PDB file of C-alpha atoms in Angstrom:
ATOM      1  CA  UNK A   1     -23.387  18.640  19.824  1.00  0.00           C
ATOM      2  CA  UNK A   2     -20.525  19.628  17.500  1.00  0.00           C
ATOM      3  CA  UNK A   3     -20.912  18.774  13.669  1.00  0.00           C
ATOM      4  CA  UNK A   4     -18.712  15.520  12.820  1.00  0.00           C
ATOM      5  CA  UNK A   5     -16.828  16.666   9.378  1.00  0.00           C
ATOM      6  CA  UNK A   6     -15.922  13.602   7.051  1.00  0.00           C
ATOM      7  CA  UNK A   7     -14.595  13.276   3.484  1.00  0.00           C
ATOM      8  CA  UNK A   8     -18.204  13.173   1.711  1.00  0.00           C
ATOM      9  CA  UNK A   9     -18.071  16.402   3.598  1.00  0.00           C
ATOM     10  CA  UNK A  10     -15.515  17.108   2.734  1.00  0.00           C
ATOM     11  CA  UNK A  11     -15.723  15.638  -0.856  1.00  0.00           C
ATOM     12  CA  UNK A  12     -20.240  17.859  -1.335  1.00  0.00           C
ATOM     13  CA  UNK A  13     -18.173  20.986  -0.777  1.00  0.00           C
ATOM     14  CA  UNK A  14     -15.324  20.786  -3.594  1.00  0.00           C
ATOM     15  CA  UNK A  15     -18.178  19.636  -5.516  1.00  0.00           C
ATOM     16  CA  UNK A  16     -19.747  22.874  -4.992  1.00  0.00           C
ATOM     17  CA  UNK A  17     -16.546  25.435  -5.201  1.00  0.00           C
ATOM     18  CA  UNK A  18     -15.870  23.093  -8.963  1.00  0.00           C
ATOM     19  CA  UNK A  19     -19.474  23.962 -10.257  1.00  0.00           C
ATOM     20  CA  UNK A  20     -18.473  27.426  -9.197  1.00  0.00           C
ATOM     21  CA  UNK A  21     -15.216  28.310 -10.504  1.00  0.00           C
ATOM     22  CA  UNK A  22     -15.998  26.190 -13.588  1.00  0.00           C
ATOM     23  CA  UNK A  23     -15.739  29.563 -15.299  1.00  0.00           C
ATOM     24  CA  UNK A  24     -12.492  29.793 -14.513  1.00  0.00           C
ATOM     25  CA  UNK A  25     -11.195  26.458 -14.597  1.00  0.00           C
ATOM     26  CA  UNK A  26     -12.021  25.993 -17.731  1.00  0.00           C
ATOM     27  CA  UNK A  27      -9.518  28.510 -18.721  1.00  0.00           C
ATOM     28  CA  UNK A  28      -7.291  27.566 -16.871  1.00  0.00           C
ATOM     29  CA  UNK A  29      -7.009  24.242 -17.675  1.00  0.00           C
ATOM     30  CA  UNK A  30      -6.810  25.301 -22.245  1.00  0.00           C
ATOM     31  CA  UNK A  31      -2.896  25.894 -21.187  1.00  0.00           C
ATOM     32  CA  UNK A  32      -0.758  23.775 -22.527  1.00  0.00           C
ATOM     33  CA  UNK A  33       1.093  22.631 -18.947  1.00  0.00           C
ATOM     34  CA  UNK A  34      -2.691  22.008 -17.267  1.00  0.00           C
ATOM     35  CA  UNK A  35      -3.628  19.738 -20.018  1.00  0.00           C
ATOM     36  CA  UNK A  36      -0.357  18.114 -19.262  1.00  0.00           C
ATOM     37  CA  UNK A  37      -1.476  17.366 -15.960  1.00  0.00           C
ATOM     38  CA  UNK A  38      -4.615  16.601 -16.490  1.00  0.00           C
ATOM     39  CA  UNK A  39      -4.325  13.921 -19.316  1.00  0.00           C
ATOM     40  CA  UNK A  40      -1.091  12.323 -16.161  1.00  0.00           C
ATOM     41  CA  UNK A  41      -3.972  12.510 -13.574  1.00  0.00           C
ATOM     42  CA  UNK A  42      -6.359  11.023 -15.354  1.00  0.00           C
ATOM     43  CA  UNK A  43      -4.876   8.847 -17.224  1.00  0.00           C
ATOM     44  CA  UNK A  44      -3.455   7.444 -14.162  1.00  0.00           C
ATOM     45  CA  UNK A  45      -6.869   7.642 -11.996  1.00  0.00           C
ATOM     46  CA  UNK A  46      -8.966   5.350 -15.288  1.00  0.00           C
ATOM     47  CA  UNK A  47      -6.540   2.310 -15.214  1.00  0.00           C
ATOM     48  CA  UNK A  48      -6.430   2.400 -11.203  1.00  0.00           C
ATOM     49  CA  UNK A  49      -9.024   2.392 -10.473  1.00  0.00           C
ATOM     50  CA  UNK A  50     -10.508  -0.814 -11.677  1.00  0.00           C
ATOM     51  CA  UNK A  51      -8.150  -2.074  -9.666  1.00  0.00           C
ATOM     52  CA  UNK A  52      -8.698  -0.532  -6.598  1.00  0.00           C
ATOM     53  CA  UNK A  53     -12.861  -1.229  -6.593  1.00  0.00           C
ATOM     54  CA  UNK A  54     -11.998  -5.267  -7.249  1.00  0.00           C
ATOM     55  CA  UNK A  55      -9.921  -5.383  -4.742  1.00  0.00           C
ATOM     56  CA  UNK A  56     -11.444  -3.721  -1.867  1.00  0.00           C
ATOM     57  CA  UNK A  57     -14.614  -6.264  -2.846  1.00  0.00           C
ATOM     58  CA  UNK A  58     -12.929  -9.312  -2.378  1.00  0.00           C
ATOM     59  CA  UNK A  59     -10.272  -7.806  -0.310  1.00  0.00           C
ATOM     60  CA  UNK A  60     -13.773  -7.682   1.920  1.00  0.00           C
ATOM     61  CA  UNK A  61     -15.276 -10.636   1.031  1.00  0.00           C
ATOM     62  CA  UNK A  62     -11.994 -11.887   2.980  1.00  0.00           C
ATOM     63  CA  UNK A  63     -12.060 -10.366   5.972  1.00  0.00           C
ATOM     64  CA  UNK A  64     -16.309 -11.478   6.578  1.00  0.00           C
ATOM     65  CA  UNK A  65     -16.569 -14.957   5.281  1.00  0.00           C
ATOM     66  CA  UNK A  66     -13.025 -16.627   5.586  1.00  0.00           C
ATOM     67  CA  UNK A  67     -12.946 -17.174   9.824  1.00  0.00           C
ATOM     68  CA  UNK A  68     -10.072 -15.470  10.856  1.00  0.00           C
ATOM     69  CA  UNK A  69      -8.985 -18.587  12.583  1.00  0.00           C
ATOM     70  CA  UNK A  70      -8.823 -20.680   9.491  1.00  0.00           C
ATOM     71  CA  UNK A  71      -4.796 -18.494   8.963  1.00  0.00           C
ATOM     72  CA  UNK A  72      -3.487 -20.153  12.831  1.00  0.00           C
ATOM     73  CA  UNK A  73      -4.798 -23.688  12.210  1.00  0.00           C
ATOM     74  CA  UNK A  74      -3.519 -23.440   8.689  1.00  0.00           C
ATOM     75  CA  UNK A  75      -0.002 -22.376   9.189  1.00  0.00           C
ATOM     76  CA  UNK A  76       3.285 -24.557  10.147  1.00  0.00           C
ATOM     77  CA  UNK A  77       3.652 -24.884  14.125  1.00  0.00           C
ATOM     78  CA  UNK A  78       6.695 -24.034  13.802  1.00  0.00           C
ATOM     79  CA  UNK A  79       7.597 -20.081  14.182  1.00  0.00           C
ATOM     80  CA  UNK A  80       9.426 -20.410  11.930  1.00  0.00           C
ATOM     81  CA  UNK A  81       8.215 -22.752   8.927  1.00  0.00           C
ATOM     82  CA  UNK A  82       5.568 -20.459  10.240  1.00  0.00           C
ATOM     83  CA  UNK A  83       6.813 -17.438   8.404  1.00  0.00           C
ATOM     84  CA  UNK A  84       7.478 -17.795   4.985  1.00  0.00           C
ATOM     85  CA  UNK A  85       4.197 -20.213   4.905  1.00  0.00           C
ATOM     86  CA  UNK A  86       2.468 -16.828   5.683  1.00  0.00           C
ATOM     87  CA  UNK A  87       4.121 -14.995   3.719  1.00  0.00           C
ATOM     88  CA  UNK A  88       3.205 -17.222   0.531  1.00  0.00           C
ATOM     89  CA  UNK A  89      -0.891 -16.716   2.107  1.00  0.00           C
ATOM     90  CA  UNK A  90      -0.626 -12.782   1.467  1.00  0.00           C
ATOM     91  CA  UNK A  91      -1.110 -14.641  -2.236  1.00  0.00           C
ATOM     92  CA  UNK A  92      -4.719 -15.420  -1.566  1.00  0.00           C
ATOM     93  CA  UNK A  93      -5.319 -11.585  -0.281  1.00  0.00           C
ATOM     94  CA  UNK A  94      -6.557  -9.349  -2.809  1.00  0.00           C
ATOM     95  CA  UNK A  95      -6.277  -6.314  -1.001  1.00  0.00           C
ATOM     96  CA  UNK A  96      -3.969  -3.395  -0.045  1.00  0.00           C
ATOM     97  CA  UNK A  97      -2.257  -2.635   2.857  1.00  0.00           C
ATOM     98  CA  UNK A  98      -5.601  -0.796   4.539  1.00  0.00           C
ATOM     99  CA  UNK A  99      -6.650  -4.220   4.908  1.00  0.00           C
ATOM    100  CA  UNK A 100      -3.232  -6.438   5.485  1.00  0.00           C
ATOM    101  CA  UNK A 101      -2.858  -4.079   9.217  1.00  0.00           C
ATOM    102  CA  UNK A 102      -5.850  -4.963  10.992  1.00  0.00           C
ATOM    103  CA  UNK A 103      -5.716  -8.099   9.149  1.00  0.00           C
ATOM    104  CA  UNK A 104      -2.592  -8.992  10.685  1.00  0.00           C
ATOM    105  CA  UNK A 105      -3.518  -8.098  13.985  1.00  0.00           C
ATOM    106  CA  UNK A 106      -6.160 -10.770  14.173  1.00  0.00           C
ATOM    107  CA  UNK A 107      -3.865 -13.511  13.342  1.00  0.00           C
ATOM    108  CA  UNK A 108      -1.485 -12.341  16.543  1.00  0.00           C
ATOM    109  CA  UNK A 109      -5.337 -11.742  18.804  1.00  0.00           C
ATOM    110  CA  UNK A 110      -5.261 -15.859  17.021  1.00  0.00           C
ATOM    111  CA  UNK A 111      -2.040 -17.032  18.415  1.00  0.00           C
ATOM    112  CA  UNK A 112      -0.346 -16.635  15.595  1.00  0.00           C
ATOM    113  CA  UNK A 113       2.985 -15.887  15.714  1.00  0.00           C
ATOM    114  CA  UNK A 114       3.891 -12.644  15.510  1.00  0.00           C
ATOM    115  CA  UNK A 115       6.685 -12.457  13.171  1.00  0.00           C
ATOM    116  CA  UNK A 116       4.373 -15.079  10.878  1.00  0.00           C
ATOM    117  CA  UNK A 117       1.998 -12.294  10.798  1.00  0.00           C
ATOM    118  CA  UNK A 118       4.825  -9.295   9.625  1.00  0.00           C
ATOM    119  CA  UNK A 119       5.686 -11.038   7.727  1.00  0.00           C
ATOM    120  CA  UNK A 120       1.599 -11.393   6.214  1.00  0.00           C
ATOM    121  CA  UNK A 121       1.447  -7.760   7.100  1.00  0.00           C
ATOM    122  CA  UNK A 122       4.297  -7.687   4.322  1.00  0.00           C
ATOM    123  CA  UNK A 123       3.300 -10.190   1.399  1.00  0.00           C
ATOM    124  CA  UNK A 124      -0.274  -9.157   0.860  1.00  0.00           C
ATOM    125  CA  UNK A 125      -0.025  -5.762  -0.355  1.00  0.00           C
ATOM    126  CA  UNK A 126       2.126  -7.127  -2.456  1.00  0.00           C
ATOM    127  CA  UNK A 127       1.847 -10.625  -3.847  1.00  0.00           C
ATOM    128  CA  UNK A 128      -1.709 -10.627  -4.463  1.00  0.00           C
ATOM    129  CA  UNK A 129      -2.669 -11.399  -7.573  1.00  0.00           C
ATOM    130  CA  UNK A 130      -5.070  -8.380  -8.428  1.00  0.00           C
ATOM    131  CA  UNK A 131      -1.268  -6.292  -7.595  1.00  0.00           C
ATOM    132  CA  UNK A 132       0.239  -8.367  -9.930  1.00  0.00           C
ATOM    133  CA  UNK A 133      -1.988  -8.523 -12.565  1.00  0.00           C
ATOM    134  CA  UNK A 134      -1.559  -4.472 -12.357  1.00  0.00           C
ATOM    135  CA  UNK A 135       1.637  -4.062 -12.283  1.00  0.00           C
ATOM    136  CA  UNK A 136       1.444  -6.620 -15.846  1.00  0.00           C
ATOM    137  CA  UNK A 137      -0.845  -3.719 -16.947  1.00  0.00           C
ATOM    138  CA  UNK A 138       0.733  -0.973 -15.769  1.00  0.00           C
ATOM    139  CA  UNK A 139       4.038  -2.049 -17.725  1.00  0.00           C
ATOM    140  CA  UNK A 140       2.740  -3.703 -20.530  1.00  0.00           C
ATOM    141  CA  UNK A 141       5.944  -5.631 -22.456  1.00  0.00           C
ATOM    142  CA  UNK A 142       7.651  -5.947 -19.477  1.00  0.00           C
ATOM    143  CA  UNK A 143       6.430  -8.857 -17.339  1.00  0.00           C
ATOM    144  CA  UNK A 144       9.310  -9.884 -15.728  1.00  0.00           C
ATOM    145  CA  UNK A 145       8.785  -6.719 -13.813  1.00  0.00           C
ATOM    146  CA  UNK A 146       6.222  -8.457 -12.510  1.00  0.00           C
ATOM    147  CA  UNK A 147       7.739 -11.346 -11.379  1.00  0.00           C
ATOM    148  CA  UNK A 148      10.754  -9.381  -9.904  1.00  0.00           C
ATOM    149  CA  UNK A 149       7.836  -7.350  -7.921  1.00  0.00           C
ATOM    150  CA  UNK A 150       6.548 -10.695  -6.828  1.00  0.00           C
ATOM    151  CA  UNK A 151      10.165 -12.156  -5.587  1.00  0.00           C
ATOM    152  CA  UNK A 152      11.363  -8.876  -3.364  1.00  0.00           C
ATOM    153  CA  UNK A 153       9.221  -8.618  -2.067  1.00  0.00           C
ATOM    154  CA  UNK A 154       8.149 -12.377  -1.093  1.00  0.00           C
ATOM    155  CA  UNK A 155      11.505 -12.286   0.593  1.00  0.00           C
ATOM    156  CA  UNK A 156      11.754  -9.000   1.881  1.00  0.00           C
ATOM    157  CA  UNK A 157       8.724  -9.951   4.029  1.00  0.00           C
ATOM    158  CA  UNK A 158      10.214 -13.827   5.230  1.00  0.00           C
ATOM    159  CA  UNK A 159      13.542 -12.023   5.925  1.00  0.00           C
ATOM    160  CA  UNK A 160      11.228  -8.912   8.033  1.00  0.00           C
ATOM    161  CA  UNK A 161       9.377 -12.499   9.583  1.00  0.00           C
ATOM    162  CA  UNK A 162      12.606 -13.829  10.514  1.00  0.00           C
ATOM    163  CA  UNK A 163      14.369 -11.236  12.286  1.00  0.00           C
ATOM    164  CA  UNK A 164      11.582 -10.405  13.990  1.00  0.00           C
ATOM    165  CA  UNK A 165      11.479 -13.721  15.243  1.00  0.00           C
ATOM    166  CA  UNK A 166      15.242 -14.559  16.260  1.00  0.00           C
ATOM    167  CA  UNK A 167      15.416  -9.312  17.974  1.00  0.00           C
ATOM    168  CA  UNK A 168      11.584  -8.731  18.031  1.00  0.00           C
ATOM    169  CA  UNK A 169      10.368  -8.819  21.956  1.00  0.00           C
ATOM    170  CA  UNK A 170       6.987  -8.961  22.903  1.00  0.00           C
ATOM    171  CA  UNK A 171       6.728  -6.098  24.724  1.00  0.00           C
ATOM    172  CA  UNK A 172       6.873  -4.044  21.205  1.00  0.00           C
ATOM    173  CA  UNK A 173       3.409  -5.090  19.621  1.00  0.00           C
ATOM    174  CA  UNK A 174       0.848  -3.592  22.003  1.00  0.00           C
ATOM    175  CA  UNK A 175      -2.899  -4.887  20.545  1.00  0.00           C
ATOM    176  CA  UNK A 176      -5.652  -1.982  21.602  1.00  0.00           C
ATOM    177  CA  UNK A 177      -8.881  -3.272  22.731  1.00  0.00           C
ATOM    178  CA  UNK A 178     -11.822  -2.698  20.772  1.00  0.00           C
ATOM    179  CA  UNK A 179     -14.446  -4.573  18.876  1.00  0.00           C
ATOM    180  CA  UNK A 180     -13.414  -5.229  15.243  1.00  0.00           C
ATOM    181  CA  UNK A 181     -16.005  -6.754  11.830  1.00  0.00           C
ATOM    182  CA  UNK A 182     -16.554  -9.612  13.691  1.00  0.00           C
ATOM    183  CA  UNK A 183     -19.359  -8.552  16.077  1.00  0.00           C
ATOM    184  CA  UNK A 184     -21.384  -7.446  13.204  1.00  0.00           C
ATOM    185  CA  UNK A 185     -23.744  -9.143  10.674  1.00  0.00           C
ATOM    186  CA  UNK A 186     -22.301 -10.470   7.867  1.00  0.00           C
ATOM    187  CA  UNK A 187     -24.454  -8.077   5.209  1.00  0.00           C
ATOM    188  CA  UNK A 188     -22.745  -4.861   7.656  1.00  0.00           C
ATOM    189  CA  UNK A 189     -19.038  -5.906   7.935  1.00  0.00           C
ATOM    190  CA  UNK A 190     -18.671  -6.743   4.067  1.00  0.00           C
ATOM    191  CA  UNK A 191     -20.213  -2.965   3.576  1.00  0.00           C
ATOM    192  CA  UNK A 192     -18.323  -1.468   6.125  1.00  0.00           C
ATOM    193  CA  UNK A 193     -14.759  -3.229   4.629  1.00  0.00           C
ATOM    194  CA  UNK A 194     -15.784  -1.605   1.353  1.00  0.00           C
ATOM    195  CA  UNK A 195     -16.019   2.001   3.072  1.00  0.00           C
ATOM    196  CA  UNK A 196     -12.796   1.546   4.914  1.00  0.00           C
ATOM    197  CA  UNK A 197     -10.773   0.595   2.259  1.00  0.00           C
ATOM    198  CA  UNK A 198     -12.371   2.781  -0.106  1.00  0.00           C
ATOM    199  CA  UNK A 199     -12.613   7.173   1.905  1.00  0.00           C
ATOM    200  CA  UNK A 200      -8.998   5.107   3.383  1.00  0.00           C
ATOM    201  CA  UNK A 201      -7.709   3.792  -0.413  1.00  0.00           C
ATOM    202  CA  UNK A 202      -9.237   5.770  -3.123  1.00  0.00           C
ATOM    203  CA  UNK A 203      -8.461   8.842  -0.912  1.00  0.00           C
ATOM    204  CA  UNK A 204      -4.787   8.492  -1.359  1.00  0.00           C
ATOM    205  CA  UNK A 205      -4.554   7.207  -4.891  1.00  0.00           C
ATOM    206  CA  UNK A 206      -6.196  10.206  -6.450  1.00  0.00           C
ATOM    207  CA  UNK A 207      -3.829  11.462  -4.387  1.00  0.00           C
ATOM    208  CA  UNK A 208      -0.572  10.107  -6.382  1.00  0.00           C
ATOM    209  CA  UNK A 209      -2.185  10.322  -8.890  1.00  0.00           C
ATOM    210  CA  UNK A 210      -1.951  14.614  -8.574  1.00  0.00           C
ATOM    211  CA  UNK A 211       1.513  13.873  -7.960  1.00  0.00           C
ATOM    212  CA  UNK A 212       2.515  11.788 -10.031  1.00  0.00           C
ATOM    213  CA  UNK A 213       1.212  14.163 -12.612  1.00  0.00           C
ATOM    214  CA  UNK A 214       3.173  17.487 -11.259  1.00  0.00           C
ATOM    215  CA  UNK A 215       6.091  15.850 -10.770  1.00  0.00           C
ATOM    216  CA  UNK A 216       5.574  15.651 -14.892  1.00  0.00           C
ATOM    217  CA  UNK A 217       4.648  19.115 -15.828  1.00  0.00           C
ATOM    218  CA  UNK A 218       6.175  20.907 -12.282  1.00  0.00           C
ATOM    219  CA  UNK A 219       9.348  19.541 -12.053  1.00  0.00           C
ATOM    220  CA  UNK A 220      12.315  20.299 -15.189  1.00  0.00           C
ATOM    221  CA  UNK A 221      12.577  17.881 -17.697  1.00  0.00           C
ATOM    222  CA  UNK A 222      15.790  18.515 -16.489  1.00  0.00           C
ATOM    223  CA  UNK A 223      16.296  18.486 -12.847  1.00  0.00           C
ATOM    224  CA  UNK A 224      13.980  14.845 -13.277  1.00  0.00           C
ATOM    225  CA  UNK A 225      16.593  13.817 -16.015  1.00  0.00           C
ATOM    226  CA  UNK A 226      19.991  14.458 -14.084  1.00  0.00           C
ATOM    227  CA  UNK A 227      18.837  12.355 -11.018  1.00  0.00           C
ATOM    228  CA  UNK A 228      17.177   9.310 -12.893  1.00  0.00           C
ATOM    229  CA  UNK A 229      20.973   9.641 -14.751  1.00  0.00           C
ATOM    230  CA  UNK A 230      22.741   8.986 -11.278  1.00  0.00           C
ATOM    231  CA  UNK A 231      21.776   5.056 -10.073  1.00  0.00           C
ATOM    232  CA  UNK A 232      21.953   6.004  -7.033  1.00  0.00           C
ATOM    233  CA  UNK A 233      19.859   9.004  -5.869  1.00  0.00           C
ATOM    234  CA  UNK A 234      17.173   7.450  -8.132  1.00  0.00           C
ATOM    235  CA  UNK A 235      16.973   4.557  -6.169  1.00  0.00           C
ATOM    236  CA  UNK A 236      16.775   6.673  -2.735  1.00  0.00           C
ATOM    237  CA  UNK A 237      14.946   9.533  -4.809  1.00  0.00           C
ATOM    238  CA  UNK A 238      11.761   7.227  -5.769  1.00  0.00           C
ATOM    239  CA  UNK A 239      12.144   5.441  -2.623  1.00  0.00           C
ATOM    240  CA  UNK A 240      11.394   8.613  -0.403  1.00  0.00           C
ATOM    241  CA  UNK A 241       8.441   9.276  -2.738  1.00  0.00           C
ATOM    242  CA  UNK A 242       7.078   5.410  -1.868  1.00  0.00           C
ATOM    243  CA  UNK A 243       6.940   6.676   1.445  1.00  0.00           C
ATOM    244  CA  UNK A 244       5.549  10.077   1.029  1.00  0.00           C
ATOM    245  CA  UNK A 245       2.843   9.198  -1.330  1.00  0.00           C
ATOM    246  CA  UNK A 246       0.908   6.330   0.377  1.00  0.00           C
ATOM    247  CA  UNK A 247      -0.386   5.313  -2.740  1.00  0.00           C
ATOM    248  CA  UNK A 248      -2.633   2.209  -2.476  1.00  0.00           C
ATOM    249  CA  UNK A 249      -1.075  -0.969  -3.913  1.00  0.00           C
ATOM    250  CA  UNK A 250      -3.378  -2.165  -6.067  1.00  0.00           C
ATOM    251  CA  UNK A 251      -2.650   0.815  -7.776  1.00  0.00           C
ATOM    252  CA  UNK A 252       1.242   2.120  -7.639  1.00  0.00           C
ATOM    253  CA  UNK A 253       2.972   0.259 -10.115  1.00  0.00           C
ATOM    254  CA  UNK A 254       0.245   3.132 -12.781  1.00  0.00           C
ATOM    255  CA  UNK A 255       1.957   5.580 -11.182  1.00  0.00           C
ATOM    256  CA  UNK A 256       5.289   4.026 -11.126  1.00  0.00           C
ATOM    257  CA  UNK A 257       5.512   3.189 -15.015  1.00  0.00           C
ATOM    258  CA  UNK A 258       4.758   7.011 -15.163  1.00  0.00           C
ATOM    259  CA  UNK A 259       7.355   8.059 -13.863  1.00  0.00           C
ATOM    260  CA  UNK A 260       9.711   6.421 -17.529  1.00  0.00           C
ATOM    261  CA  UNK A 261      12.338   8.743 -16.564  1.00  0.00           C
ATOM    262  CA  UNK A 262      14.372   6.484 -14.053  1.00  0.00           C
ATOM    263  CA  UNK A 263      15.373   3.441 -14.584  1.00  0.00           C
ATOM    264  CA  UNK A 264      13.388   0.178 -14.219  1.00  0.00           C
ATOM    265  CA  UNK A 265      15.029  -0.445 -10.790  1.00  0.00           C
ATOM    266  CA  UNK A 266      14.452   2.110  -8.145  1.00  0.00           C
ATOM    267  CA  UNK A 267      11.520   1.869  -9.703  1.00  0.00           C
ATOM    268  CA  UNK A 268      10.906  -1.540  -9.018  1.00  0.00           C
ATOM    269  CA  UNK A 269      12.409  -0.236  -5.117  1.00  0.00           C
ATOM    270  CA  UNK A 270       9.190   2.217  -5.708  1.00  0.00           C
ATOM    271  CA  UNK A 271       7.043  -0.721  -5.790  1.00  0.00           C
ATOM    272  CA  UNK A 272       8.564  -2.607  -3.501  1.00  0.00           C
ATOM    273  CA  UNK A 273       8.805  -0.071  -0.696  1.00  0.00           C
ATOM    274  CA  UNK A 274       5.072   1.252  -0.808  1.00  0.00           C
ATOM    275  CA  UNK A 275       3.122  -1.365   0.050  1.00  0.00           C
ATOM    276  CA  UNK A 276       5.126  -1.962   2.965  1.00  0.00           C
ATOM    277  CA  UNK A 277       6.707   1.031   4.306  1.00  0.00           C
ATOM    278  CA  UNK A 278       4.495   4.603   3.858  1.00  0.00           C
ATOM    279  CA  UNK A 279       2.883   7.445   5.091  1.00  0.00           C
ATOM    280  CA  UNK A 280      -0.293   5.364   5.933  1.00  0.00           C
ATOM    281  CA  UNK A 281       0.668   2.607   7.183  1.00  0.00           C
ATOM    282  CA  UNK A 282       3.108   3.516   9.687  1.00  0.00           C
ATOM    283  CA  UNK A 283       0.111   5.137  10.873  1.00  0.00           C
ATOM    284  CA  UNK A 284      -2.093   2.037  10.638  1.00  0.00           C
ATOM    285  CA  UNK A 285       0.779   0.726  12.363  1.00  0.00           C
ATOM    286  CA  UNK A 286       1.335   2.320  15.315  1.00  0.00           C
ATOM    287  CA  UNK A 287      -2.589   2.573  15.570  1.00  0.00           C
ATOM    288  CA  UNK A 288      -2.866  -1.562  15.758  1.00  0.00           C
ATOM    289  CA  UNK A 289       0.498  -2.076  16.865  1.00  0.00           C
ATOM    290  CA  UNK A 290       1.965   0.333  19.179  1.00  0.00           C
ATOM    291  CA  UNK A 291       4.600   3.400  17.945  1.00  0.00           C
ATOM    292  CA  UNK A 292       7.443   1.403  19.711  1.00  0.00           C
ATOM    293  CA  UNK A 293       6.342  -1.048  17.010  1.00  0.00           C
ATOM    294  CA  UNK A 294       6.347   1.139  14.577  1.00  0.00           C
ATOM    295  CA  UNK A 295       9.845   2.989  15.736  1.00  0.00           C
ATOM    296  CA  UNK A 296      11.801   0.303  15.437  1.00  0.00           C
ATOM    297  CA  UNK A 297       9.906  -2.406  12.791  1.00  0.00           C
ATOM    298  CA  UNK A 298       8.551   0.242   9.430  1.00  0.00           C
ATOM    299  CA  UNK A 299      13.388   2.347   9.383  1.00  0.00           C
ATOM    300  CA  UNK A 300      14.433  -1.558   9.543  1.00  0.00           C
ATOM    301  CA  UNK A 301      11.402  -3.253   6.234  1.00  0.00           C
ATOM    302  CA  UNK A 302      12.943   0.107   4.652  1.00  0.00           C
ATOM    303  CA  UNK A 303      15.332  -0.392   3.949  1.00  0.00           C
ATOM    304  CA  UNK A 304      15.799  -4.472   4.130  1.00  0.00           C
ATOM    305  CA  UNK A 305      13.460  -3.047   1.209  1.00  0.00           C
ATOM    306  CA  UNK A 306      15.107  -0.791  -0.761  1.00  0.00           C
ATOM    307  CA  UNK A 307      18.172  -3.610  -0.724  1.00  0.00           C
ATOM    308  CA  UNK A 308      16.501  -6.308  -1.267  1.00  0.00           C
ATOM    309  CA  UNK A 309      14.126  -4.035  -4.380  1.00  0.00           C
ATOM    310  CA  UNK A 310      18.095  -3.025  -5.416  1.00  0.00           C
ATOM    311  CA  UNK A 311      19.921  -5.789  -5.762  1.00  0.00           C
ATOM    312  CA  UNK A 312      16.622  -8.108  -7.049  1.00  0.00           C
ATOM    313  CA  UNK A 313      16.239  -5.553  -9.754  1.00  0.00           C
ATOM    314  CA  UNK A 314      20.090  -5.884 -10.732  1.00  0.00           C
ATOM    315  CA  UNK A 315      19.465  -9.748 -11.495  1.00  0.00           C
ATOM    316  CA  UNK A 316      15.856  -9.686 -13.529  1.00  0.00           C
ATOM    317  CA  UNK A 317      15.937  -6.278 -14.311  1.00  0.00           C
TER     318      UNK A 317
END
């Protein structure tokens, strides 16, 4: 029987390596560049972790203690009306995309029209109170950023829901049969949900914070400024960066705020694209809904998020 190497074992190995190489690391960190990298990394982590933990706990509470059948009963029967209602319902889910994907799959299993479930999937990670509060904190003195994020994200979610209602086909979604949290006791399901979100969202947060710090100290300031000065390139660059970094939506505002060279509109696009189309989300959607779904839904969502983000940014920012 082969021993499984998981995140806990990897973390333990990293801690051992850090202890063994504490001396060399200490001398390296005395250099100005690495000191700056450490400052940016720690700053992003310290600001983001409280929102991440709070969001994970509340998301687990809702996933375990609120019956999933509630959503099917609460939504309007007419599909076209159910889409915006499901999008607005995303306000009450304080969690990241890691939690919204399986919940959206459960909604479809319980009879909710796929278009409404997909609107909920896109809206929930971007317009819930935790994410909006984190955005306000990350952009002090610029409350319109949180308003713009709410408006743009909700518009994209509803538009994609209606687009799926118009063009989507049932055979493009193939939900796997597998046990979920309903098969466990509530206490076990609660801690299982917390562990899942922490291991996934927390890990990607570390990667995102490290990437943001690296961009700040490795990429020459002149390059970033040149890219940031071009309105079109700056939007495209941050949209692609949001897909690659795969940062949890409760923490991405702090990373966006650290990219101060870029305009508010390009950073808004970063905040709209990230919770809807990133590498971890695409992977999770492929596992829950199937590959035929992802290859159609993800590119369309990316284009819609960039276009709406630019439009809303031009008006509100």
